[in-house]
Amino acid sequence: MTDTLLPNGIKDSGGDSSYFKKGCNPFAQTGRSKLQNKRASVNQQIIKQMRMRAGAENLLKATSNNKVKEMVLLELSYVNSNLQLLMGQLEGLNSSVEVYQNTQETANIPLIALGLKETKDIDFSTLFKDFILEHYSEDGNSFEDEIADLMDLRQACRTPSRDEAGVELLAKYFSHLPLMESRFFSPSRQTGIFFTWYDSFTGVPLCQQNLSLEKASVLFNMAALYSQIGTRSDRQTIAGLEEAISSFQKSSGILNHLKETHTHTPSYDMSPAMLSMLIRMMLAQAQECLFEKTALPGIRNQFYSLMKMAQEAAKVSEIYDQLHQSMIQTPIKDNVPFFWSTMSQVKTNHYRSMAHYFAASALLDHQLSLSDDEDQQEKTLSQVYDRLPEGRSPLDILKRKDERERIGKAHIRRAILGHEEALRIFGLCHHLNKLEALQEILKASHQRSLNKCSENEDEEEFTDYTEAPDIISKTEHKAEMEVPATTKVKVTDFFQRLGPLSVFSAKQRWTAPRTIHLCPEDRDLGFTLKGETPVQVVSLDPLCRAAADGLKESDYIVAVGDTDCKWMGVSDVMRLLKDVDEEGIDIQVISIMDSNPPMPTKSATFCGNLPKTYSMICLAYDDDDKNPKSRKVTKKSSFLSWGLKNRLKSASTLSLPTADHSGALPWNKPCPTFPSSSTYNDSALY
């Protein structure tokens, strides 16, 4: 990562240093950068194909020539096929978890990281300069450095480093967004700036003129970056596991904050249902790391320790099972990568089998002796099972060797079956087949259970069909959501030279600066001052020379002579005015104008001032079962109509045509995943 001095020489807006950090080199040939560049390329191809599809659909509606219709339908079939392939490629990129893992990682099950959302470049220069000139009556060219700093900061946020410095970079830009919104985004008019972000799962672009989408997307990328930090941590050390646990908990906390504060963001990957699933996934991976942290120093070969680890493993299995159930629900299942749901299934079976293995080891390897605390073991065993085979009690199992062995062997059989199921599911997903470390772990666990079974096998014993009871999940350290302090970073407004934000904001309207000539009479200016910054004229004598020159009560003084005093208090301004000679001095003042009640700003979130549902854009519910006559059809803008004409419209959002819910267009249906490139094997930074 590189450090760059601010062009205008002002202090860093986020700290004590006089530097601000840029993002990583986007052209670096690392695994993560290649993956992100590939994602950007696929997004561009998707938008191209969707524009072609929109144009073909419009032509199909407009023409009555059967020959033209046949040609258009043929072209539509090609476009839909291409879209299906591109969606498969994007799913393959979301399944390429190996590039996010630690480079030394060989003994741990891989974890899933979220990819960063992609966006388009934005040039604030022209529109911000025009707004400064029109609204603030100042020369916009004098703010070129500040505008360049803002654009550099946004550009750097597209390639943040995979560490706390990268998160801080995103947090700085996120903290600047409310300041930028107050300065340049009026509630009663549109700026003409379009913020475009691509859906992380579908690749569909979404465009808005307000900053709601920008804020939500930056928060999503902060959560994604924390997930990448967690997967990159060295899980062979306690410090690395603690970093991974903290990162996944912070990721879930940011996602939950995003879900609560941006409830109507019309993007599939930030819909409430999808965010709820992602929160579950981050917490599940944090719980898995907590289990690994408990097991890292070694598991003591004692009855209590083994039973404790059995319940800890059962807890991890339970959370992954809940995660898998949320992934296969409508509307999540249509766009969640098959790799993710398969991985959650594999881990559900793997950790459940580990729980049964630990329980079997506790029962088979440890017999109740006179030195053992019988009551304590009975209490422990009763807390491990929610039910026991009919006619058996915890004390019977502990005291009777045959019962103890029977239940222990039943546990080991369930462990073997669970490991076999995990290996079977592993073989169904070709993306999982590339994870050799995962396959080795699953095979080793399966072999360990087979060895335990053979050690306790009795050739003379008849087949026993006793079923092992389920193990109650329990943990001493539950993964919790954590909102990191870095989401709110104290920054200095790039455009502070415009004046205090309480007065000089986009929602305020005032007159252009007027020049008033002050000539004191017997050292009396004819008015007094009040307020903090900027100062305000009060108690104006209507007969004084300043009033005759156009000064009014409640005017703000913005300059005295050649000195800008927007940020000066009463004492500082009076110091400039007290030594005025007989020739007087010129001051510049402004008057606040009464603003009309602003009309609600239109955005992608609102349609007719009512919140839009997620049925079409975000949640992709199937409405085939509804009565088509009762549905209200809204005409959608074509991508081919993007251009200057759309900037004149009042709507602030340009969205892509949604998928055909009649089922005629097949590209929106689940499709086989596209294999990711074998070159994505480097997990280093950009």
XYZ file of C-alpha atoms in Angstrom:
686
model
C 0.000 0.000 0.000
C 1.261 3.500 -0.751
C 0.965 6.773 1.142
C 0.327 10.026 -0.694
C 0.550 13.604 0.512
C -2.651 15.555 0.135
C -2.337 17.857 -2.914
C -3.607 20.943 -1.087
C -1.410 20.345 1.913
C -4.195 20.171 4.486
C -4.035 17.759 7.372
C -5.278 14.232 7.056
C -9.012 14.190 7.442
C -9.005 11.054 9.521
C -6.114 11.330 11.932
C -3.062 13.158 13.179
C -0.866 12.279 10.238
C -0.393 14.711 7.370
C -0.877 11.854 4.893
C -3.805 9.820 3.717
C -3.490 6.251 2.544
C -4.338 5.164 -0.944
C -5.720 1.785 -1.880
C -3.680 -1.106 -3.206
C -2.370 -1.200 -6.750
C -5.328 -2.399 -8.862
C -2.929 -3.813 -11.464
C -1.012 -6.022 -9.022
C -1.042 -9.626 -10.265
C -2.218 -11.282 -7.060
C -4.974 -13.813 -6.636
C -7.361 -11.383 -4.974
C -6.796 -8.609 -7.531
C -7.234 -11.026 -10.444
C -10.479 -12.222 -8.909
C -11.773 -8.676 -8.400
C -10.739 -7.610 -11.906
C -12.518 -10.647 -13.314
C -15.614 -9.691 -11.325
C -15.522 -6.180 -12.812
C -15.180 -7.622 -16.316
C -18.150 -9.971 -15.824
C -20.241 -7.083 -14.480
C -19.522 -5.066 -17.629
C -20.490 -7.991 -19.851
C -23.721 -8.509 -17.917
C -24.775 -4.888 -18.331
C -23.985 -5.092 -22.060
C -26.127 -8.195 -22.507
C -28.975 -6.702 -20.489
C -28.941 -3.582 -22.644
C -29.172 -5.789 -25.721
C -32.023 -7.732 -24.165
C -33.895 -4.533 -23.289
C -33.499 -3.252 -26.837
C -34.670 -6.535 -28.331
C -37.718 -6.623 -26.054
C -38.621 -3.054 -27.010
C -38.289 -3.915 -30.703
C -40.426 -7.007 -30.189
C -43.197 -4.869 -28.716
C -42.945 -2.202 -31.403
C -42.952 -4.368 -34.540
C -45.813 -6.252 -36.140
C -43.672 -7.887 -38.832
C -43.582 -11.639 -38.223
C -40.187 -12.017 -39.909
C -38.660 -9.366 -37.656
C -40.251 -10.985 -34.627
C -38.663 -14.331 -35.469
C -35.236 -12.725 -35.816
C -35.649 -10.823 -32.537
C -36.774 -13.950 -30.671
C -33.722 -15.803 -31.966
C -31.480 -12.972 -30.824
C -33.191 -12.972 -27.413
C -32.454 -16.668 -27.004
C -28.748 -16.010 -27.620
C -28.726 -13.076 -25.201
C -30.460 -15.082 -22.478
C -27.981 -17.921 -22.963
C -25.079 -15.497 -22.631
C -26.608 -14.032 -19.473
C -26.959 -17.501 -18.017
C -23.292 -18.234 -18.719
C -22.215 -14.909 -17.201
C -24.272 -15.578 -14.097
C -22.527 -18.919 -13.836
C -19.149 -17.200 -14.101
C -20.090 -14.772 -11.341
C -21.186 -17.675 -9.161
C -17.826 -19.292 -9.850
C -16.039 -16.138 -8.680
C -18.071 -16.125 -5.457
C -17.040 -19.767 -5.009
C -13.302 -19.058 -5.386
C -12.582 -19.011 -1.667
C -9.079 -20.453 -1.974
C -7.523 -17.090 -2.894
C -8.730 -15.571 0.392
C -7.223 -18.250 2.653
C -3.977 -17.909 4.556
C -0.993 -18.849 2.376
C 0.217 -21.320 5.024
C -3.246 -22.787 5.622
C -3.145 -26.563 5.260
C -4.727 -27.991 8.399
C -8.004 -26.066 8.675
C -11.277 -26.196 6.794
C -11.482 -23.231 4.369
C -13.793 -20.345 5.219
C -15.967 -18.225 2.906
C -15.190 -14.549 2.275
C -17.439 -12.000 0.579
C -16.211 -10.307 -2.580
C -16.169 -6.510 -2.754
C -18.988 -4.805 -4.606
C -17.834 -3.118 -7.797
C -18.694 0.451 -8.788
C -18.109 2.895 -11.629
C -15.802 5.903 -11.591
C -17.482 9.230 -10.860
C -16.252 12.668 -11.892
C -17.472 15.190 -9.303
C -15.425 18.014 -10.777
C -17.758 19.799 -13.198
C -20.997 19.410 -11.263
C -19.493 20.349 -7.897
C -17.806 23.429 -9.375
C -21.066 24.536 -10.956
C -22.922 23.961 -7.693
C -20.364 25.946 -5.700
C -20.657 28.839 -8.125
C -24.446 28.769 -8.308
C -25.326 27.930 -4.712
C -22.429 29.285 -2.661
C -21.522 32.183 -5.019
C -17.854 31.243 -4.911
C -15.355 30.339 -7.604
C -15.620 26.589 -8.076
C -12.163 26.436 -9.672
C -10.611 27.392 -6.327
C -11.865 24.043 -4.922
C -10.150 21.841 -7.506
C -7.766 20.368 -4.920
C -10.566 19.490 -2.499
C -12.630 17.858 -5.243
C -9.541 15.931 -6.422
C -8.928 14.719 -2.860
C -12.487 13.440 -2.604
C -12.245 11.639 -5.942
C -8.869 10.123 -4.973
C -10.348 8.873 -1.711
C -13.302 7.248 -3.489
C -11.008 5.668 -6.072
C -8.745 4.292 -3.328
C -11.774 2.685 -1.669
C -12.230 0.457 -4.730
C -8.999 -1.426 -3.885
C -8.577 -1.369 -0.080
C -5.771 -3.379 1.476
C -6.833 -6.521 3.316
C -6.109 -5.251 6.833
C -7.303 -2.677 9.362
C -5.814 0.127 7.259
C -8.108 -0.883 4.395
C -11.134 -0.866 6.706
C -10.111 2.560 8.018
C -9.876 3.836 4.439
C -13.467 2.756 3.758
C -14.579 4.201 7.110
C -13.037 7.581 6.236
C -14.907 7.773 2.956
C -18.111 6.627 4.692
C -17.698 9.417 7.263
C -17.205 11.967 4.473
C -20.478 10.990 2.762
C -22.821 12.809 5.221
C -20.651 15.938 4.906
C -20.733 15.719 1.120
C -24.486 15.130 1.228
C -25.055 18.241 3.345
C -22.859 20.379 1.096
C -24.029 19.359 -2.367
C -27.211 17.277 -2.263
C -30.230 19.517 -1.910
C -33.531 17.882 -0.887
C -35.365 19.924 -3.526
C -33.168 19.361 -6.600
C -31.019 16.733 -8.272
C -27.273 17.082 -8.712
C -27.024 15.015 -11.887
C -24.434 12.674 -10.301
C -25.236 8.980 -10.756
C -23.813 6.450 -8.297
C -23.674 3.004 -9.903
C -22.964 -0.207 -7.974
C -23.135 -3.814 -9.165
C -24.956 -6.531 -7.273
C -22.446 -8.904 -5.722
C -24.475 -12.018 -6.610
C -26.317 -11.220 -9.836
C -24.020 -8.594 -11.389
C -27.052 -6.386 -12.127
C -26.140 -2.674 -11.845
C -28.171 -0.258 -9.764
C -28.004 3.497 -10.189
C -29.124 6.311 -7.888
C -28.671 10.068 -7.732
C -28.783 10.264 -3.944
C -26.186 8.894 -1.530
C -28.271 6.121 0.022
C -26.905 3.439 -2.303
C -23.355 4.793 -1.915
C -23.515 4.592 1.893
C -25.041 1.115 1.894
C -22.489 -0.228 -0.607
C -19.523 1.141 1.343
C -20.873 -0.522 4.496
C -21.266 -3.802 2.585
C -17.664 -3.574 1.393
C -16.482 -2.922 4.965
C -18.221 -6.125 6.050
C -16.774 -7.973 3.041
C -13.272 -6.727 3.854
C -13.588 -7.914 7.460
C -14.642 -11.347 6.163
C -11.526 -11.414 3.949
C -9.347 -10.452 6.929
C -10.908 -13.331 8.888
C -10.233 -15.916 6.190
C -6.652 -14.669 5.783
C -5.826 -15.070 9.505
C -3.419 -17.818 10.570
C -5.703 -20.257 12.371
C -2.762 -22.355 13.607
C -2.101 -19.774 16.333
C -4.254 -18.397 19.152
C -3.603 -14.829 17.975
C -4.651 -15.681 14.441
C -7.830 -17.381 15.634
C -8.699 -14.401 17.823
C -8.216 -12.112 14.824
C -10.480 -14.344 12.720
C -13.163 -14.478 15.424
C -13.107 -10.703 15.874
C -13.192 -10.083 12.112
C -16.207 -12.333 11.485
C -18.065 -10.846 14.455
C -17.359 -7.327 13.182
C -18.463 -8.336 9.699
C -21.774 -9.622 11.060
C -22.172 -6.448 13.146
C -21.727 -4.199 10.104
C -24.127 -6.321 8.054
C -26.708 -6.070 10.835
C -26.179 -2.298 11.014
C -26.678 -2.147 7.246
C -29.864 -4.193 7.537
C -31.301 -1.884 10.214
C -30.313 1.487 8.735
C -30.801 0.902 4.988
C -34.034 -1.045 4.917
C -35.110 -0.097 1.391
C -31.915 -0.433 -0.625
C -33.164 -1.958 -3.895
C -30.241 -4.304 -4.409
C -30.555 -8.078 -4.126
C -27.339 -8.552 -2.137
C -28.479 -5.953 0.434
C -32.093 -7.099 0.760
C -33.201 -8.035 4.310
C -33.411 -11.746 3.517
C -29.938 -11.883 1.975
C -28.358 -9.810 4.764
C -29.921 -12.085 7.392
C -28.335 -15.094 5.686
C -24.940 -13.381 5.440
C -25.091 -12.469 9.135
C -25.732 -16.131 9.966
C -22.800 -17.184 7.801
C -20.371 -14.780 9.475
C -21.490 -15.858 12.968
C -21.256 -19.537 11.989
C -17.660 -19.060 10.856
C -16.866 -17.130 14.041
C -18.303 -20.030 16.091
C -16.211 -22.477 14.073
C -13.079 -20.473 14.894
C -14.069 -20.426 18.588
C -14.253 -24.230 18.452
C -10.828 -24.385 16.806
C -9.443 -22.045 19.483
C -10.715 -24.394 22.202
C -9.216 -27.426 20.464
C -5.900 -25.833 19.410
C -3.959 -26.434 22.679
C -5.104 -30.063 22.588
C -8.088 -31.914 24.029
C -7.437 -33.654 27.332
C -8.301 -37.333 27.208
C -10.757 -37.092 30.091
C -14.449 -37.811 30.364
C -15.485 -34.215 31.096
C -13.211 -32.657 28.443
C -14.410 -35.034 25.733
C -18.073 -34.475 26.577
C -17.520 -30.707 26.581
C -15.918 -30.859 23.126
C -18.787 -33.060 21.908
C -21.269 -30.343 22.831
C -19.054 -27.609 21.351
C -18.860 -29.495 18.037
C -22.626 -30.058 18.129
C -23.100 -26.301 18.519
C -21.044 -25.580 15.385
C -23.015 -28.239 13.494
C -26.323 -26.760 14.661
C -25.401 -23.226 13.521
C -24.271 -24.461 10.102
C -27.480 -26.469 9.762
C -29.503 -23.312 10.467
C -27.380 -21.479 7.916
C -28.026 -24.143 5.290
C -31.767 -24.014 5.957
C -31.751 -20.246 5.372
C -29.767 -20.692 2.136
C -32.284 -23.069 0.603
C -35.289 -20.852 1.293
C -36.938 -18.682 -1.341
C -35.758 -16.179 -2.495
C -32.195 -16.787 -1.264
C -31.680 -20.152 -2.956
C -31.992 -18.726 -6.479
C -28.779 -16.705 -6.306
C -26.685 -18.079 -3.453
C -23.706 -19.962 -4.939
C -24.193 -23.714 -4.883
C -20.708 -23.889 -3.365
C -21.875 -21.988 -0.260
C -24.887 -24.178 0.463
C -22.835 -27.324 -0.197
C -20.066 -26.141 2.114
C -22.582 -25.485 4.900
C -23.980 -29.016 4.426
C -20.510 -30.533 4.558
C -19.675 -28.685 7.775
C -23.020 -29.598 9.337
C -22.302 -33.302 8.863
C -18.595 -33.023 9.667
C -18.999 -31.308 13.020
C -21.985 -33.464 14.001
C -19.826 -36.508 13.341
C -17.034 -35.027 15.423
C -19.493 -34.547 18.286
C -20.444 -38.246 18.146
C -16.764 -39.233 17.941
C -15.923 -37.285 21.118
C -18.929 -38.762 22.926
C -17.901 -42.272 21.821
C -14.334 -41.705 23.036
C -15.600 -40.517 26.427
C -17.752 -43.624 26.889
C -15.446 -46.266 25.385
C -12.086 -45.083 26.699
C -13.111 -44.136 30.252
C -14.825 -46.466 32.681
C -16.333 -45.317 35.944
C -13.855 -46.096 38.741
C -14.003 -45.744 42.496
C -11.944 -42.549 42.359
C -14.359 -40.850 39.950
C -17.139 -38.556 41.068
C -20.194 -40.617 40.218
C -22.707 -37.820 40.777
C -20.737 -35.374 38.651
C -20.443 -37.798 35.738
C -24.154 -38.585 35.955
C -24.980 -34.877 35.875
C -22.653 -34.334 32.898
C -24.143 -37.224 30.932
C -27.714 -36.123 31.642
C -26.886 -32.661 30.274
C -25.375 -34.096 27.091
C -28.516 -36.016 26.000
C -32.024 -34.693 25.599
C -33.332 -38.249 25.611
C -31.946 -41.729 26.199
C -32.906 -45.120 24.741
C -35.983 -46.517 26.460
C -35.265 -48.254 29.731
C -31.845 -46.670 30.233
C -30.729 -43.954 32.651
C -27.453 -42.017 32.786
C -26.385 -43.914 35.894
C -27.067 -47.281 34.231
C -24.894 -46.331 31.249
C -22.057 -45.170 33.514
C -22.067 -48.195 35.837
C -22.765 -51.004 33.403
C -19.845 -51.676 31.084
C -21.964 -53.377 28.426
C -24.390 -50.439 28.250
C -21.528 -47.990 28.137
C -19.929 -49.860 25.225
C -23.255 -50.255 23.431
C -24.001 -46.508 23.485
C -20.362 -45.689 22.660
C -20.378 -47.953 19.609
C -23.684 -46.449 18.509
C -22.051 -43.017 18.644
C -19.084 -44.147 16.568
C -21.414 -45.661 13.956
C -23.238 -42.337 13.656
C -19.882 -40.592 13.364
C -18.836 -42.875 10.477
C -22.152 -42.382 8.662
C -21.897 -38.617 9.100
C -18.353 -38.495 7.710
C -19.413 -40.604 4.743
C -22.299 -38.224 4.083
C -19.945 -35.230 4.265
C -17.639 -36.875 1.710
C -20.592 -37.707 -0.544
C -21.836 -34.095 -0.513
C -18.271 -32.913 -1.057
C -18.121 -34.868 -4.303
C -21.285 -33.241 -5.667
C -19.747 -29.759 -6.032
C -16.867 -29.362 -8.478
C -15.799 -26.131 -6.755
C -15.302 -28.064 -3.512
C -13.227 -30.661 -5.331
C -10.526 -28.034 -5.864
C -10.083 -27.661 -2.079
C -7.611 -30.460 -1.445
C -7.082 -29.428 2.181
C -10.797 -29.869 2.910
C -10.853 -33.298 1.281
C -7.845 -34.432 3.306
C -9.470 -33.263 6.557
C -12.727 -35.064 5.764
C -10.910 -38.296 4.856
C -8.690 -38.142 7.944
C -11.703 -37.623 10.221
C -13.503 -40.516 8.559
C -10.476 -42.786 8.968
C -10.113 -41.833 12.632
C -13.706 -42.886 13.299
C -13.146 -46.158 11.417
C -10.074 -46.854 13.538
C -12.014 -46.176 16.731
C -14.706 -48.574 15.565
C -12.218 -51.339 14.740
C -10.527 -50.949 18.135
C -13.782 -51.716 19.919
C -15.124 -54.309 17.502
C -16.008 -57.718 18.922
C -16.211 -60.544 16.359
C -18.403 -62.694 18.589
C -20.863 -59.900 19.233
C -24.125 -59.921 17.360
C -25.121 -56.873 15.367
C -26.438 -54.201 17.697
C -29.023 -51.820 16.321
C -29.000 -49.404 19.245
C -29.307 -45.852 17.978
C -27.115 -43.216 19.573
C -29.086 -40.334 21.071
C -28.660 -36.801 19.765
C -26.151 -34.582 21.543
C -27.400 -31.312 22.983
C -25.435 -28.391 21.566
C -23.803 -26.142 24.117
C -20.967 -23.656 24.097
C -19.126 -21.604 26.676
C -18.216 -18.914 24.147
C -20.981 -17.910 21.782
C -20.198 -15.792 18.721
C -21.878 -12.386 18.976
C -22.304 -9.524 16.542
C -19.861 -6.688 17.102
C -20.077 -3.232 15.546
C -16.495 -1.983 15.142
C -15.597 1.518 16.269
C -13.973 2.153 12.878
C -17.381 2.558 11.218
C -17.376 6.119 12.550
C -14.107 7.971 12.020
C -13.658 11.633 12.869
C -12.836 13.470 9.655
C -12.390 17.077 8.556
C -14.701 18.319 5.857
C -12.867 18.707 2.551
C -15.027 21.750 1.803
C -14.768 23.513 5.136
C -13.671 26.708 3.353
C -17.288 27.100 2.263
C -18.145 27.900 5.873
C -19.855 26.278 8.888
C -22.107 23.454 7.790
C -24.939 24.659 10.038
C -25.393 27.658 7.714
C -23.602 26.877 4.449
C -25.356 23.704 3.371
C -27.266 22.589 0.299
C -30.650 22.881 2.030
C -30.129 26.565 2.967
C -30.807 29.389 0.507
C -29.343 32.850 0.817
C -28.674 35.911 -1.245
C -25.439 36.481 -3.107
C -22.817 38.320 -0.989
C -23.495 42.067 -0.844
C -20.838 44.674 -0.174
C -21.615 47.143 2.632
C -19.387 50.130 3.365
C -18.981 50.792 7.101
C -18.056 54.240 8.398
C -18.142 54.451 12.209
C -19.649 57.538 13.783
C -18.021 58.268 17.136
C -16.689 54.715 17.044
C -20.263 53.409 16.750
C -21.042 51.115 13.821
C -24.796 51.243 14.388
C -25.296 47.549 15.145
C -24.137 44.746 17.394
C -23.076 41.152 16.639
C -24.079 37.795 18.042
C -23.610 34.100 17.302
C -20.630 31.845 16.955
C -19.584 31.263 13.350
C -20.474 33.113 11.218
C -21.536 36.161 13.245
C -24.955 37.727 12.759
C -26.046 41.361 12.767
C -28.554 42.333 15.501
C -29.906 45.552 17.009
C -29.395 47.445 13.772
C -30.024 51.194 13.957
C -32.234 51.912 10.907
C -30.788 55.435 10.654
C -27.125 54.407 10.554
C -25.090 54.606 7.355
C -24.736 50.812 7.146
C -28.535 50.386 7.119
C -28.793 53.001 4.420
C -26.216 51.056 2.404
C -28.388 47.908 2.542
C -27.431 46.143 5.782
C -30.312 44.237 7.387
C -30.875 42.601 10.723
C -29.996 38.869 10.853
C -27.469 39.286 8.023
C -24.375 37.094 8.298
C -20.979 38.742 7.877
C -18.816 36.557 5.635
C -15.869 38.891 4.986
C -14.300 42.023 6.453
C -12.117 43.760 3.904
C -10.041 40.994 2.299
C -10.372 38.679 5.304
C -12.751 35.739 5.098
C -14.569 35.506 8.418
C -17.031 32.645 7.932
C -15.261 30.749 10.699
C -14.642 33.768 12.989
C -16.487 34.408 16.210
C -17.765 37.733 17.561
C -14.501 38.669 19.283
C -12.427 38.037 16.148
C -14.741 40.052 13.901
C -14.912 42.931 16.398
C -11.108 42.966 16.486
C -11.121 43.532 12.719
C -13.723 46.304 12.983
C -12.529 48.241 16.025
C -9.572 49.904 14.309
C -11.517 51.109 11.268
C -10.446 54.646 10.346
C -12.583 57.494 9.047
C -12.482 56.148 5.484
C -14.321 53.054 6.653
C -14.097 49.493 5.421
C -16.091 47.209 3.123
C -17.752 44.109 4.509
C -19.618 41.330 2.711
C -22.883 40.040 4.084
C -25.519 37.483 3.058
C -29.201 37.140 3.968
C -30.917 33.828 4.560
C -33.921 33.358 2.288
C -37.113 31.564 3.247
C -36.991 28.123 1.695
C -40.105 26.494 0.351
C -40.881 23.105 1.900
C -38.800 20.683 -0.141
C -40.494 17.980 -2.119
C -39.417 14.402 -1.296
C -36.471 13.425 -3.429
C -37.261 10.586 -5.779
C -34.923 7.635 -5.665
C -34.792 3.968 -6.443
C -36.223 3.257 -3.020
C -39.406 5.227 -3.556
C -42.119 5.099 -6.156
C -44.936 7.565 -5.727
C -43.505 8.443 -2.278
C -44.195 4.888 -1.099
C -41.496 2.325 -0.343
C -40.953 -0.140 -3.137
C -41.204 -3.829 -2.340
C -38.416 -6.300 -3.021
C -40.644 -8.559 -5.102
C -39.012 -7.675 -8.432
C -35.540 -6.327 -7.776
C -34.218 -7.589 -4.482
C -36.028 -10.702 -3.369
C -37.057 -12.147 -6.739
C -40.230 -13.772 -5.437
C -42.155 -15.853 -7.930
C -45.496 -14.186 -8.582
C -46.786 -16.803 -11.033
C -49.399 -17.952 -8.575
C -50.927 -14.489 -8.257
C -53.802 -13.255 -10.337
C -52.250 -11.335 -13.249
C -55.256 -9.052 -13.436
C -54.669 -7.804 -9.905
C -51.026 -6.956 -10.523
C -50.121 -3.439 -11.430
C -47.705 -3.268 -14.346
C -45.123 -0.500 -14.331
C -43.352 0.444 -17.516
C -39.591 0.137 -17.047
C -36.937 2.242 -18.697
C -34.699 0.558 -21.210
C -30.965 0.622 -20.812
C -30.771 1.857 -24.381
C -32.372 5.101 -23.244
C -29.492 5.939 -20.904
C -27.974 9.275 -21.770
C -28.477 12.978 -21.460
C -32.231 12.703 -21.888
C -32.554 10.748 -18.663
C -30.687 13.436 -16.736
C -33.550 15.803 -17.426
C -36.033 13.468 -15.783
C -37.015 13.829 -12.161
C -36.343 10.218 -11.243
C -32.947 9.712 -9.648
C -32.569 6.059 -10.495
C -31.989 4.079 -13.645
C -32.557 0.398 -13.035
C -32.221 -2.533 -15.361
C -35.250 -4.360 -16.716
C -36.096 -7.114 -14.274
C -36.361 -10.764 -15.144
C -39.503 -12.070 -16.827
C -41.508 -13.673 -14.009
C -43.634 -15.607 -16.432
C -40.783 -18.034 -16.874
C -40.316 -17.292 -20.561
C -36.839 -15.933 -20.043
C -34.636 -18.697 -18.668
C -31.557 -16.718 -17.670
C -32.919 -15.847 -14.215
C -33.349 -19.492 -13.273
C -30.696 -21.344 -11.248
C -27.876 -22.400 -13.496
C -24.798 -24.589 -13.132
C -21.856 -22.787 -11.649
C -19.034 -21.664 -13.871
C -15.610 -23.046 -12.916
C -13.239 -20.393 -11.679
C -9.841 -20.028 -13.283
C -7.035 -22.158 -11.956
C -4.843 -19.090 -11.911
C -6.672 -17.744 -8.857
C -4.373 -19.408 -6.360
C -2.521 -16.519 -4.809
C -3.991 -15.203 -1.568
C -1.613 -12.279 -1.205
C -2.670 -8.652 -1.093
C -3.352 -6.627 -4.219
